[in-house]
């Protein structure tokens, strides 16, 4: 962005965020995002009235003159792509634009409802929305209620274990085919978190740990079932009951345990590769949820 335009936005008390500038010119709220090739994407919400076609006619005119590259309309939100290299300065652009708005009595509106009064920008994590006070207060109350709701870790953990066990079926099937694949680990992880959510577990850092425990349980279960099929193949006519009876004997044999290590090591590697992305993404989401707050941006 040109230095003269940065100075103008500072003069107009625009607030710089990570991705954009938020501010107010006269009675109108704007969000500005810097793009390539000296283009500024200037967005604003508007309450649709019978004279809205006039503002589009105005945009068509200044597009022909090179002031804007183009404009986009998405329901009740308009984005114009201002050309910093045009003959019309950004200050003059805002003067003319707000004059056009005033002439047709165009107003900004709340992103949630159609209210045009008592508007302000509010932050929700890395997102910014123009809200009326009623909608903002309602969103703040709902967020606070969600944070105050007690988390049922026990029920969530039960759902996570059940989900992980369902996901382990893919691991078992792939194992029977003689392969180990990280996609099976991803399936176990996905089903674990899905089960946790379905059983009303809230996504927190403690919840992530419980899901990791559930994934480990499912991995051990899948390995155990895989050994059963090896056992059944080695002993003709063996069933699961016999396998259960021989389990203590098998796992007390040091040579048997040493023989498991290569396959177990590969299994741990692939379960880690498959589940790591899901665990990482959910951990970030849990951290964001715990730190999430809605705040008014004073302009």
PDB file of C-alpha atoms in Angstrom:
ATOM      1  CA  UNK A   1       0.000   0.000   0.000  1.00  0.00           C
ATOM      2  CA  UNK A   2       1.241   3.456  -0.858  1.00  0.00           C
ATOM      3  CA  UNK A   3       2.636   5.460   2.030  1.00  0.00           C
ATOM      4  CA  UNK A   4       0.187   8.307   1.391  1.00  0.00           C
ATOM      5  CA  UNK A   5      -2.737   5.884   1.765  1.00  0.00           C
ATOM      6  CA  UNK A   6      -1.313   4.385   4.960  1.00  0.00           C
ATOM      7  CA  UNK A   7      -1.040   7.927   6.343  1.00  0.00           C
ATOM      8  CA  UNK A   8      -4.642   8.597   5.318  1.00  0.00           C
ATOM      9  CA  UNK A   9      -5.938   5.494   7.099  1.00  0.00           C
ATOM     10  CA  UNK A  10      -4.000   6.462  10.229  1.00  0.00           C
ATOM     11  CA  UNK A  11      -5.513   9.941  10.002  1.00  0.00           C
ATOM     12  CA  UNK A  12      -8.993   8.370   9.727  1.00  0.00           C
ATOM     13  CA  UNK A  13      -8.245   6.195  12.792  1.00  0.00           C
ATOM     14  CA  UNK A  14      -8.454   2.904  10.910  1.00  0.00           C
ATOM     15  CA  UNK A  15      -7.296  -0.046  13.012  1.00  0.00           C
ATOM     16  CA  UNK A  16      -4.739  -2.373  11.444  1.00  0.00           C
ATOM     17  CA  UNK A  17      -5.365  -6.083  12.049  1.00  0.00           C
ATOM     18  CA  UNK A  18      -3.398  -9.106  10.889  1.00  0.00           C
ATOM     19  CA  UNK A  19      -5.140  -9.244   7.528  1.00  0.00           C
ATOM     20  CA  UNK A  20      -6.862  -5.901   7.007  1.00  0.00           C
ATOM     21  CA  UNK A  21      -7.649  -2.337   8.044  1.00  0.00           C
ATOM     22  CA  UNK A  22     -10.969  -1.621   9.772  1.00  0.00           C
ATOM     23  CA  UNK A  23     -12.411   1.843  10.036  1.00  0.00           C
ATOM     24  CA  UNK A  24     -15.126   4.396   9.595  1.00  0.00           C
ATOM     25  CA  UNK A  25     -15.401   7.233   7.079  1.00  0.00           C
ATOM     26  CA  UNK A  26     -18.102   9.682   8.048  1.00  0.00           C
ATOM     27  CA  UNK A  27     -21.040   7.385   8.943  1.00  0.00           C
ATOM     28  CA  UNK A  28     -19.874   4.337   6.982  1.00  0.00           C
ATOM     29  CA  UNK A  29     -17.809   1.316   8.032  1.00  0.00           C
ATOM     30  CA  UNK A  30     -15.196  -0.249   5.733  1.00  0.00           C
ATOM     31  CA  UNK A  31     -12.747  -3.138   5.717  1.00  0.00           C
ATOM     32  CA  UNK A  32      -9.673  -2.770   3.492  1.00  0.00           C
ATOM     33  CA  UNK A  33      -7.447  -5.633   2.387  1.00  0.00           C
ATOM     34  CA  UNK A  34      -4.245  -4.930   0.476  1.00  0.00           C
ATOM     35  CA  UNK A  35      -3.816  -7.009  -2.679  1.00  0.00           C
ATOM     36  CA  UNK A  36      -1.231  -7.346  -5.419  1.00  0.00           C
ATOM     37  CA  UNK A  37      -0.615  -4.818  -8.192  1.00  0.00           C
ATOM     38  CA  UNK A  38      -1.591  -1.764  -6.108  1.00  0.00           C
ATOM     39  CA  UNK A  39      -5.181  -2.922  -5.603  1.00  0.00           C
ATOM     40  CA  UNK A  40      -7.114  -2.351  -2.372  1.00  0.00           C
ATOM     41  CA  UNK A  41     -10.173  -4.542  -1.759  1.00  0.00           C
ATOM     42  CA  UNK A  42     -12.606  -2.260   0.071  1.00  0.00           C
ATOM     43  CA  UNK A  43     -15.635  -4.078   1.524  1.00  0.00           C
ATOM     44  CA  UNK A  44     -18.770  -2.861   3.236  1.00  0.00           C
ATOM     45  CA  UNK A  45     -22.181  -4.206   4.144  1.00  0.00           C
ATOM     46  CA  UNK A  46     -25.299  -2.407   2.971  1.00  0.00           C
ATOM     47  CA  UNK A  47     -28.998  -2.433   3.699  1.00  0.00           C
ATOM     48  CA  UNK A  48     -30.736  -2.978   0.382  1.00  0.00           C
ATOM     49  CA  UNK A  49     -33.217  -0.294  -0.605  1.00  0.00           C
ATOM     50  CA  UNK A  50     -35.023   0.694  -3.803  1.00  0.00           C
ATOM     51  CA  UNK A  51     -32.165   2.960  -4.894  1.00  0.00           C
ATOM     52  CA  UNK A  52     -29.405   0.335  -4.737  1.00  0.00           C
ATOM     53  CA  UNK A  53     -29.184   0.189  -8.552  1.00  0.00           C
ATOM     54  CA  UNK A  54     -27.822   3.747  -8.531  1.00  0.00           C
ATOM     55  CA  UNK A  55     -24.747   2.714  -6.570  1.00  0.00           C
ATOM     56  CA  UNK A  56     -24.057  -0.026  -9.114  1.00  0.00           C
ATOM     57  CA  UNK A  57     -24.364   2.528 -11.904  1.00  0.00           C
ATOM     58  CA  UNK A  58     -21.819   4.649 -10.072  1.00  0.00           C
ATOM     59  CA  UNK A  59     -19.427   1.689  -9.773  1.00  0.00           C
ATOM     60  CA  UNK A  60     -19.814   0.944 -13.488  1.00  0.00           C
ATOM     61  CA  UNK A  61     -18.883   4.540 -14.251  1.00  0.00           C
ATOM     62  CA  UNK A  62     -15.736   4.675 -12.097  1.00  0.00           C
ATOM     63  CA  UNK A  63     -14.705   1.245 -13.374  1.00  0.00           C
ATOM     64  CA  UNK A  64     -14.669   2.656 -16.909  1.00  0.00           C
ATOM     65  CA  UNK A  65     -12.546   5.557 -15.633  1.00  0.00           C
ATOM     66  CA  UNK A  66     -10.014   3.160 -14.063  1.00  0.00           C
ATOM     67  CA  UNK A  67     -10.688   4.221 -10.473  1.00  0.00           C
ATOM     68  CA  UNK A  68     -11.674   0.663  -9.592  1.00  0.00           C
ATOM     69  CA  UNK A  69     -10.640  -2.523 -11.333  1.00  0.00           C
ATOM     70  CA  UNK A  70     -13.977  -4.232 -10.639  1.00  0.00           C
ATOM     71  CA  UNK A  71     -16.580  -4.750  -7.937  1.00  0.00           C
ATOM     72  CA  UNK A  72     -18.309  -7.793  -6.487  1.00  0.00           C
ATOM     73  CA  UNK A  73     -21.702  -8.158  -4.828  1.00  0.00           C
ATOM     74  CA  UNK A  74     -22.295 -11.009  -2.390  1.00  0.00           C
ATOM     75  CA  UNK A  75     -25.832 -10.746  -1.009  1.00  0.00           C
ATOM     76  CA  UNK A  76     -25.656  -7.694   1.285  1.00  0.00           C
ATOM     77  CA  UNK A  77     -21.905  -7.168   1.032  1.00  0.00           C
ATOM     78  CA  UNK A  78     -20.064  -5.212  -1.672  1.00  0.00           C
ATOM     79  CA  UNK A  79     -16.339  -5.275  -2.397  1.00  0.00           C
ATOM     80  CA  UNK A  80     -14.780  -2.717  -4.715  1.00  0.00           C
ATOM     81  CA  UNK A  81     -11.209  -3.125  -5.933  1.00  0.00           C
ATOM     82  CA  UNK A  82      -9.701   0.356  -5.807  1.00  0.00           C
ATOM     83  CA  UNK A  83      -6.743   1.093  -8.090  1.00  0.00           C
ATOM     84  CA  UNK A  84      -4.042   2.982  -6.189  1.00  0.00           C
ATOM     85  CA  UNK A  85      -2.501   4.084  -9.489  1.00  0.00           C
ATOM     86  CA  UNK A  86      -5.662   5.809 -10.674  1.00  0.00           C
ATOM     87  CA  UNK A  87      -5.946   9.599 -10.942  1.00  0.00           C
ATOM     88  CA  UNK A  88      -8.426   9.649  -8.054  1.00  0.00           C
ATOM     89  CA  UNK A  89      -6.768   9.601  -4.631  1.00  0.00           C
ATOM     90  CA  UNK A  90      -8.066   7.254  -1.947  1.00  0.00           C
ATOM     91  CA  UNK A  91      -9.227  10.264   0.067  1.00  0.00           C
ATOM     92  CA  UNK A  92     -11.195  11.586  -2.920  1.00  0.00           C
ATOM     93  CA  UNK A  93     -12.536   8.087  -3.572  1.00  0.00           C
ATOM     94  CA  UNK A  94     -13.952   7.869  -0.053  1.00  0.00           C
ATOM     95  CA  UNK A  95     -15.398  11.399  -0.313  1.00  0.00           C
ATOM     96  CA  UNK A  96     -17.210  10.549  -3.554  1.00  0.00           C
ATOM     97  CA  UNK A  97     -18.315   7.124  -2.331  1.00  0.00           C
ATOM     98  CA  UNK A  98     -19.782   8.367   0.923  1.00  0.00           C
ATOM     99  CA  UNK A  99     -21.472  11.213  -0.978  1.00  0.00           C
ATOM    100  CA  UNK A 100     -23.116   8.621  -3.240  1.00  0.00           C
ATOM    101  CA  UNK A 101     -24.189   6.595  -0.193  1.00  0.00           C
ATOM    102  CA  UNK A 102     -25.688   9.674   1.411  1.00  0.00           C
ATOM    103  CA  UNK A 103     -27.556  10.686  -1.740  1.00  0.00           C
ATOM    104  CA  UNK A 104     -29.449   7.370  -1.904  1.00  0.00           C
ATOM    105  CA  UNK A 105     -29.678   6.998   1.898  1.00  0.00           C
ATOM    106  CA  UNK A 106     -27.618   3.816   1.868  1.00  0.00           C
ATOM    107  CA  UNK A 107     -26.656   2.452   5.284  1.00  0.00           C
ATOM    108  CA  UNK A 108     -24.396  -0.253   6.658  1.00  0.00           C
ATOM    109  CA  UNK A 109     -26.165  -3.194   8.256  1.00  0.00           C
ATOM    110  CA  UNK A 110     -25.347  -5.768  10.891  1.00  0.00           C
ATOM    111  CA  UNK A 111     -23.755  -8.926   9.436  1.00  0.00           C
ATOM    112  CA  UNK A 112     -26.323 -11.030  11.318  1.00  0.00           C
ATOM    113  CA  UNK A 113     -29.560  -9.063  11.254  1.00  0.00           C
ATOM    114  CA  UNK A 114     -30.904  -6.083   9.277  1.00  0.00           C
ATOM    115  CA  UNK A 115     -30.270  -3.557  12.021  1.00  0.00           C
ATOM    116  CA  UNK A 116     -28.576  -0.391  10.760  1.00  0.00           C
ATOM    117  CA  UNK A 117     -28.176   1.367  14.107  1.00  0.00           C
ATOM    118  CA  UNK A 118     -25.592   1.124  16.896  1.00  0.00           C
ATOM    119  CA  UNK A 119     -23.041  -0.732  14.765  1.00  0.00           C
ATOM    120  CA  UNK A 120     -19.425  -1.543  15.617  1.00  0.00           C
ATOM    121  CA  UNK A 121     -16.697  -3.890  14.481  1.00  0.00           C
ATOM    122  CA  UNK A 122     -16.185  -6.879  16.778  1.00  0.00           C
ATOM    123  CA  UNK A 123     -13.367  -9.388  16.811  1.00  0.00           C
ATOM    124  CA  UNK A 124     -13.952 -13.134  17.081  1.00  0.00           C
ATOM    125  CA  UNK A 125     -10.535 -14.766  17.059  1.00  0.00           C
ATOM    126  CA  UNK A 126      -8.972 -13.749  13.735  1.00  0.00           C
ATOM    127  CA  UNK A 127     -12.343 -12.858  12.195  1.00  0.00           C
ATOM    128  CA  UNK A 128     -13.990  -9.449  12.246  1.00  0.00           C
ATOM    129  CA  UNK A 129     -17.664  -8.663  11.873  1.00  0.00           C
ATOM    130  CA  UNK A 130     -19.783  -5.529  11.820  1.00  0.00           C
ATOM    131  CA  UNK A 131     -22.493  -6.185  14.399  1.00  0.00           C
ATOM    132  CA  UNK A 132     -25.240  -4.259  16.112  1.00  0.00           C
ATOM    133  CA  UNK A 133     -25.087  -4.147  19.911  1.00  0.00           C
ATOM    134  CA  UNK A 134     -27.996  -6.590  20.264  1.00  0.00           C
ATOM    135  CA  UNK A 135     -26.354  -9.280  18.128  1.00  0.00           C
ATOM    136  CA  UNK A 136     -22.959  -8.683  19.716  1.00  0.00           C
ATOM    137  CA  UNK A 137     -24.365  -9.003  23.254  1.00  0.00           C
ATOM    138  CA  UNK A 138     -26.195 -12.178  22.224  1.00  0.00           C
ATOM    139  CA  UNK A 139     -23.023 -13.704  20.709  1.00  0.00           C
ATOM    140  CA  UNK A 140     -20.992 -12.797  23.804  1.00  0.00           C
ATOM    141  CA  UNK A 141     -23.600 -14.382  26.086  1.00  0.00           C
ATOM    142  CA  UNK A 142     -23.723 -17.592  24.017  1.00  0.00           C
ATOM    143  CA  UNK A 143     -19.928 -17.849  23.992  1.00  0.00           C
ATOM    144  CA  UNK A 144     -19.797 -17.356  27.759  1.00  0.00           C
ATOM    145  CA  UNK A 145     -22.531 -19.948  28.323  1.00  0.00           C
ATOM    146  CA  UNK A 146     -20.587 -22.419  26.178  1.00  0.00           C
ATOM    147  CA  UNK A 147     -17.415 -21.831  28.196  1.00  0.00           C
ATOM    148  CA  UNK A 148     -19.286 -22.158  31.492  1.00  0.00           C
ATOM    149  CA  UNK A 149     -20.978 -25.425  30.498  1.00  0.00           C
ATOM    150  CA  UNK A 150     -19.397 -28.278  32.434  1.00  0.00           C
ATOM    151  CA  UNK A 151     -17.526 -30.744  30.267  1.00  0.00           C
ATOM    152  CA  UNK A 152     -18.527 -34.404  30.660  1.00  0.00           C
ATOM    153  CA  UNK A 153     -15.084 -35.895  30.163  1.00  0.00           C
ATOM    154  CA  UNK A 154     -16.195 -39.407  31.139  1.00  0.00           C
ATOM    155  CA  UNK A 155     -18.961 -39.570  28.541  1.00  0.00           C
ATOM    156  CA  UNK A 156     -16.754 -37.913  25.955  1.00  0.00           C
ATOM    157  CA  UNK A 157     -13.973 -40.418  26.624  1.00  0.00           C
ATOM    158  CA  UNK A 158     -16.434 -43.307  26.238  1.00  0.00           C
ATOM    159  CA  UNK A 159     -17.509 -41.917  22.859  1.00  0.00           C
ATOM    160  CA  UNK A 160     -13.878 -41.456  21.848  1.00  0.00           C
ATOM    161  CA  UNK A 161     -12.986 -45.060  22.707  1.00  0.00           C
ATOM    162  CA  UNK A 162     -16.009 -46.422  20.844  1.00  0.00           C
ATOM    163  CA  UNK A 163     -15.242 -44.242  17.837  1.00  0.00           C
ATOM    164  CA  UNK A 164     -11.576 -45.254  17.817  1.00  0.00           C
ATOM    165  CA  UNK A 165     -12.528 -48.927  17.979  1.00  0.00           C
ATOM    166  CA  UNK A 166     -14.787 -48.440  14.966  1.00  0.00           C
ATOM    167  CA  UNK A 167     -11.904 -46.755  13.141  1.00  0.00           C
ATOM    168  CA  UNK A 168      -9.574 -49.613  14.048  1.00  0.00           C
ATOM    169  CA  UNK A 169     -11.579 -51.932  11.766  1.00  0.00           C
ATOM    170  CA  UNK A 170      -9.770 -50.380   8.771  1.00  0.00           C
ATOM    171  CA  UNK A 171      -6.419 -51.027  10.486  1.00  0.00           C
ATOM    172  CA  UNK A 172      -7.364 -54.686  11.025  1.00  0.00           C
ATOM    173  CA  UNK A 173      -8.552 -55.143   7.426  1.00  0.00           C
ATOM    174  CA  UNK A 174      -5.390 -53.597   5.961  1.00  0.00           C
ATOM    175  CA  UNK A 175      -3.329 -55.729   8.334  1.00  0.00           C
ATOM    176  CA  UNK A 176      -5.043 -58.898   7.106  1.00  0.00           C
ATOM    177  CA  UNK A 177      -3.968 -57.928   3.593  1.00  0.00           C
ATOM    178  CA  UNK A 178      -0.383 -57.808   4.797  1.00  0.00           C
ATOM    179  CA  UNK A 179       0.048 -54.029   4.853  1.00  0.00           C
ATOM    180  CA  UNK A 180       0.356 -51.199   7.351  1.00  0.00           C
ATOM    181  CA  UNK A 181      -0.873 -47.773   6.228  1.00  0.00           C
ATOM    182  CA  UNK A 182      -0.988 -44.375   7.890  1.00  0.00           C
ATOM    183  CA  UNK A 183      -4.476 -43.818   6.453  1.00  0.00           C
ATOM    184  CA  UNK A 184      -5.706 -46.429   8.926  1.00  0.00           C
ATOM    185  CA  UNK A 185      -4.165 -44.391  11.752  1.00  0.00           C
ATOM    186  CA  UNK A 186      -5.911 -41.307  10.396  1.00  0.00           C
ATOM    187  CA  UNK A 187      -9.211 -43.230  10.405  1.00  0.00           C
ATOM    188  CA  UNK A 188      -8.747 -44.233  14.057  1.00  0.00           C
ATOM    189  CA  UNK A 189      -7.951 -40.650  15.031  1.00  0.00           C
ATOM    190  CA  UNK A 190     -10.862 -39.189  13.045  1.00  0.00           C
ATOM    191  CA  UNK A 191     -13.363 -41.653  14.524  1.00  0.00           C
ATOM    192  CA  UNK A 192     -12.013 -41.039  18.035  1.00  0.00           C
ATOM    193  CA  UNK A 193     -12.576 -37.276  17.836  1.00  0.00           C
ATOM    194  CA  UNK A 194     -15.919 -37.796  16.099  1.00  0.00           C
ATOM    195  CA  UNK A 195     -17.093 -40.117  18.864  1.00  0.00           C
ATOM    196  CA  UNK A 196     -15.864 -37.656  21.488  1.00  0.00           C
ATOM    197  CA  UNK A 197     -17.912 -34.895  19.859  1.00  0.00           C
ATOM    198  CA  UNK A 198     -21.036 -37.061  19.419  1.00  0.00           C
ATOM    199  CA  UNK A 199     -20.961 -37.925  23.118  1.00  0.00           C
ATOM    200  CA  UNK A 200     -20.942 -34.191  23.927  1.00  0.00           C
ATOM    201  CA  UNK A 201     -17.294 -33.908  24.850  1.00  0.00           C
ATOM    202  CA  UNK A 202     -16.033 -30.320  24.644  1.00  0.00           C
ATOM    203  CA  UNK A 203     -12.858 -29.792  22.678  1.00  0.00           C
ATOM    204  CA  UNK A 204     -10.294 -28.816  25.326  1.00  0.00           C
ATOM    205  CA  UNK A 205      -6.636 -29.626  25.933  1.00  0.00           C
ATOM    206  CA  UNK A 206      -7.673 -32.291  28.468  1.00  0.00           C
ATOM    207  CA  UNK A 207     -10.083 -33.668  25.903  1.00  0.00           C
ATOM    208  CA  UNK A 208      -7.218 -33.997  23.406  1.00  0.00           C
ATOM    209  CA  UNK A 209      -5.263 -36.099  25.918  1.00  0.00           C
ATOM    210  CA  UNK A 210      -8.288 -38.362  26.418  1.00  0.00           C
ATOM    211  CA  UNK A 211      -8.599 -38.810  22.660  1.00  0.00           C
ATOM    212  CA  UNK A 212      -4.916 -39.753  22.424  1.00  0.00           C
ATOM    213  CA  UNK A 213      -5.486 -42.389  25.134  1.00  0.00           C
ATOM    214  CA  UNK A 214      -8.495 -43.694  23.162  1.00  0.00           C
ATOM    215  CA  UNK A 215      -6.362 -43.878  19.988  1.00  0.00           C
ATOM    216  CA  UNK A 216      -3.714 -45.881  21.859  1.00  0.00           C
ATOM    217  CA  UNK A 217      -6.398 -48.249  23.213  1.00  0.00           C
ATOM    218  CA  UNK A 218      -7.762 -48.780  19.691  1.00  0.00           C
ATOM    219  CA  UNK A 219      -4.252 -49.380  18.338  1.00  0.00           C
ATOM    220  CA  UNK A 220      -3.567 -52.035  20.993  1.00  0.00           C
ATOM    221  CA  UNK A 221      -6.968 -53.615  20.275  1.00  0.00           C
ATOM    222  CA  UNK A 222      -6.246 -53.728  16.528  1.00  0.00           C
ATOM    223  CA  UNK A 223      -2.838 -55.282  17.108  1.00  0.00           C
ATOM    224  CA  UNK A 224      -4.361 -57.845  19.466  1.00  0.00           C
ATOM    225  CA  UNK A 225      -7.044 -58.814  16.926  1.00  0.00           C
ATOM    226  CA  UNK A 226      -4.393 -59.036  14.222  1.00  0.00           C
ATOM    227  CA  UNK A 227      -2.464 -61.505  16.373  1.00  0.00           C
ATOM    228  CA  UNK A 228      -5.629 -63.575  16.728  1.00  0.00           C
ATOM    229  CA  UNK A 229      -5.757 -64.135  12.984  1.00  0.00           C
ATOM    230  CA  UNK A 230      -2.078 -65.149  13.013  1.00  0.00           C
ATOM    231  CA  UNK A 231      -2.859 -67.509  15.898  1.00  0.00           C
ATOM    232  CA  UNK A 232      -5.838 -68.949  14.024  1.00  0.00           C
ATOM    233  CA  UNK A 233      -3.713 -69.532  10.938  1.00  0.00           C
ATOM    234  CA  UNK A 234      -0.972 -71.251  12.954  1.00  0.00           C
ATOM    235  CA  UNK A 235      -3.326 -73.573  14.891  1.00  0.00           C
ATOM    236  CA  UNK A 236      -5.979 -75.313  12.827  1.00  0.00           C
ATOM    237  CA  UNK A 237      -9.460 -75.095  14.307  1.00  0.00           C
ATOM    238  CA  UNK A 238      -8.497 -72.463  16.887  1.00  0.00           C
ATOM    239  CA  UNK A 239     -11.226 -70.030  17.840  1.00  0.00           C
ATOM    240  CA  UNK A 240     -11.226 -66.746  19.746  1.00  0.00           C
ATOM    241  CA  UNK A 241     -11.991 -68.498  23.038  1.00  0.00           C
ATOM    242  CA  UNK A 242      -8.850 -70.581  22.726  1.00  0.00           C
ATOM    243  CA  UNK A 243      -6.882 -67.452  21.795  1.00  0.00           C
ATOM    244  CA  UNK A 244      -8.071 -65.767  24.962  1.00  0.00           C
ATOM    245  CA  UNK A 245      -7.001 -68.787  27.031  1.00  0.00           C
ATOM    246  CA  UNK A 246      -3.527 -68.777  25.447  1.00  0.00           C
ATOM    247  CA  UNK A 247      -3.056 -65.000  25.695  1.00  0.00           C
ATOM    248  CA  UNK A 248      -1.356 -65.052  29.158  1.00  0.00           C
ATOM    249  CA  UNK A 249       0.926 -67.835  28.005  1.00  0.00           C
ATOM    250  CA  UNK A 250       1.861 -66.043  24.779  1.00  0.00           C
ATOM    251  CA  UNK A 251       2.591 -62.725  26.433  1.00  0.00           C
ATOM    252  CA  UNK A 252       4.710 -64.324  29.147  1.00  0.00           C
ATOM    253  CA  UNK A 253       7.043 -65.756  26.487  1.00  0.00           C
ATOM    254  CA  UNK A 254       9.994 -63.403  26.006  1.00  0.00           C
ATOM    255  CA  UNK A 255      10.833 -64.792  22.553  1.00  0.00           C
ATOM    256  CA  UNK A 256       7.247 -64.235  21.426  1.00  0.00           C
ATOM    257  CA  UNK A 257       7.349 -60.647  22.667  1.00  0.00           C
ATOM    258  CA  UNK A 258      10.693 -59.998  20.919  1.00  0.00           C
ATOM    259  CA  UNK A 259       9.183 -61.326  17.707  1.00  0.00           C
ATOM    260  CA  UNK A 260       6.403 -58.744  17.973  1.00  0.00           C
ATOM    261  CA  UNK A 261       8.737 -55.758  18.224  1.00  0.00           C
ATOM    262  CA  UNK A 262       9.413 -55.124  14.487  1.00  0.00           C
ATOM    263  CA  UNK A 263       5.717 -55.195  13.572  1.00  0.00           C
ATOM    264  CA  UNK A 264       4.817 -53.228  16.701  1.00  0.00           C
ATOM    265  CA  UNK A 265       7.459 -50.600  15.903  1.00  0.00           C
ATOM    266  CA  UNK A 266       6.096 -50.155  12.380  1.00  0.00           C
ATOM    267  CA  UNK A 267       2.574 -49.969  13.757  1.00  0.00           C
ATOM    268  CA  UNK A 268       3.529 -47.218  16.212  1.00  0.00           C
ATOM    269  CA  UNK A 269       5.251 -45.296  13.410  1.00  0.00           C
ATOM    270  CA  UNK A 270       2.244 -45.466  11.088  1.00  0.00           C
ATOM    271  CA  UNK A 271      -0.338 -44.745  13.781  1.00  0.00           C
ATOM    272  CA  UNK A 272       1.713 -41.667  14.731  1.00  0.00           C
ATOM    273  CA  UNK A 273       1.977 -40.541  11.101  1.00  0.00           C
ATOM    274  CA  UNK A 274      -1.722 -41.063  10.486  1.00  0.00           C
ATOM    275  CA  UNK A 275      -3.015 -39.487  13.670  1.00  0.00           C
ATOM    276  CA  UNK A 276      -0.568 -36.596  14.075  1.00  0.00           C
ATOM    277  CA  UNK A 277      -2.309 -34.178  11.697  1.00  0.00           C
ATOM    278  CA  UNK A 278      -5.732 -34.756  13.252  1.00  0.00           C
ATOM    279  CA  UNK A 279      -4.357 -34.424  16.781  1.00  0.00           C
ATOM    280  CA  UNK A 280      -2.437 -31.256  15.880  1.00  0.00           C
ATOM    281  CA  UNK A 281      -5.448 -29.622  14.208  1.00  0.00           C
ATOM    282  CA  UNK A 282      -7.753 -30.481  17.094  1.00  0.00           C
ATOM    283  CA  UNK A 283      -5.197 -29.219  19.618  1.00  0.00           C
ATOM    284  CA  UNK A 284      -5.031 -25.871  17.795  1.00  0.00           C
ATOM    285  CA  UNK A 285      -8.847 -25.741  17.708  1.00  0.00           C
ATOM    286  CA  UNK A 286      -9.027 -26.526  21.431  1.00  0.00           C
ATOM    287  CA  UNK A 287      -6.502 -23.810  22.204  1.00  0.00           C
ATOM    288  CA  UNK A 288      -8.429 -21.303  20.087  1.00  0.00           C
ATOM    289  CA  UNK A 289     -11.703 -22.281  21.787  1.00  0.00           C
ATOM    290  CA  UNK A 290     -10.238 -21.710  25.229  1.00  0.00           C
ATOM    291  CA  UNK A 291      -8.772 -18.330  24.234  1.00  0.00           C
ATOM    292  CA  UNK A 292     -11.712 -17.247  22.074  1.00  0.00           C
ATOM    293  CA  UNK A 293     -13.424 -13.995  23.020  1.00  0.00           C
ATOM    294  CA  UNK A 294     -15.578 -11.392  21.362  1.00  0.00           C
ATOM    295  CA  UNK A 295     -14.401  -7.819  21.755  1.00  0.00           C
ATOM    296  CA  UNK A 296     -15.533  -4.503  20.397  1.00  0.00           C
ATOM    297  CA  UNK A 297     -12.999  -2.614  18.292  1.00  0.00           C
ATOM    298  CA  UNK A 298     -12.984   1.034  19.234  1.00  0.00           C
ATOM    299  CA  UNK A 299     -12.460   3.300  16.228  1.00  0.00           C
TER     300      UNK A 299
END
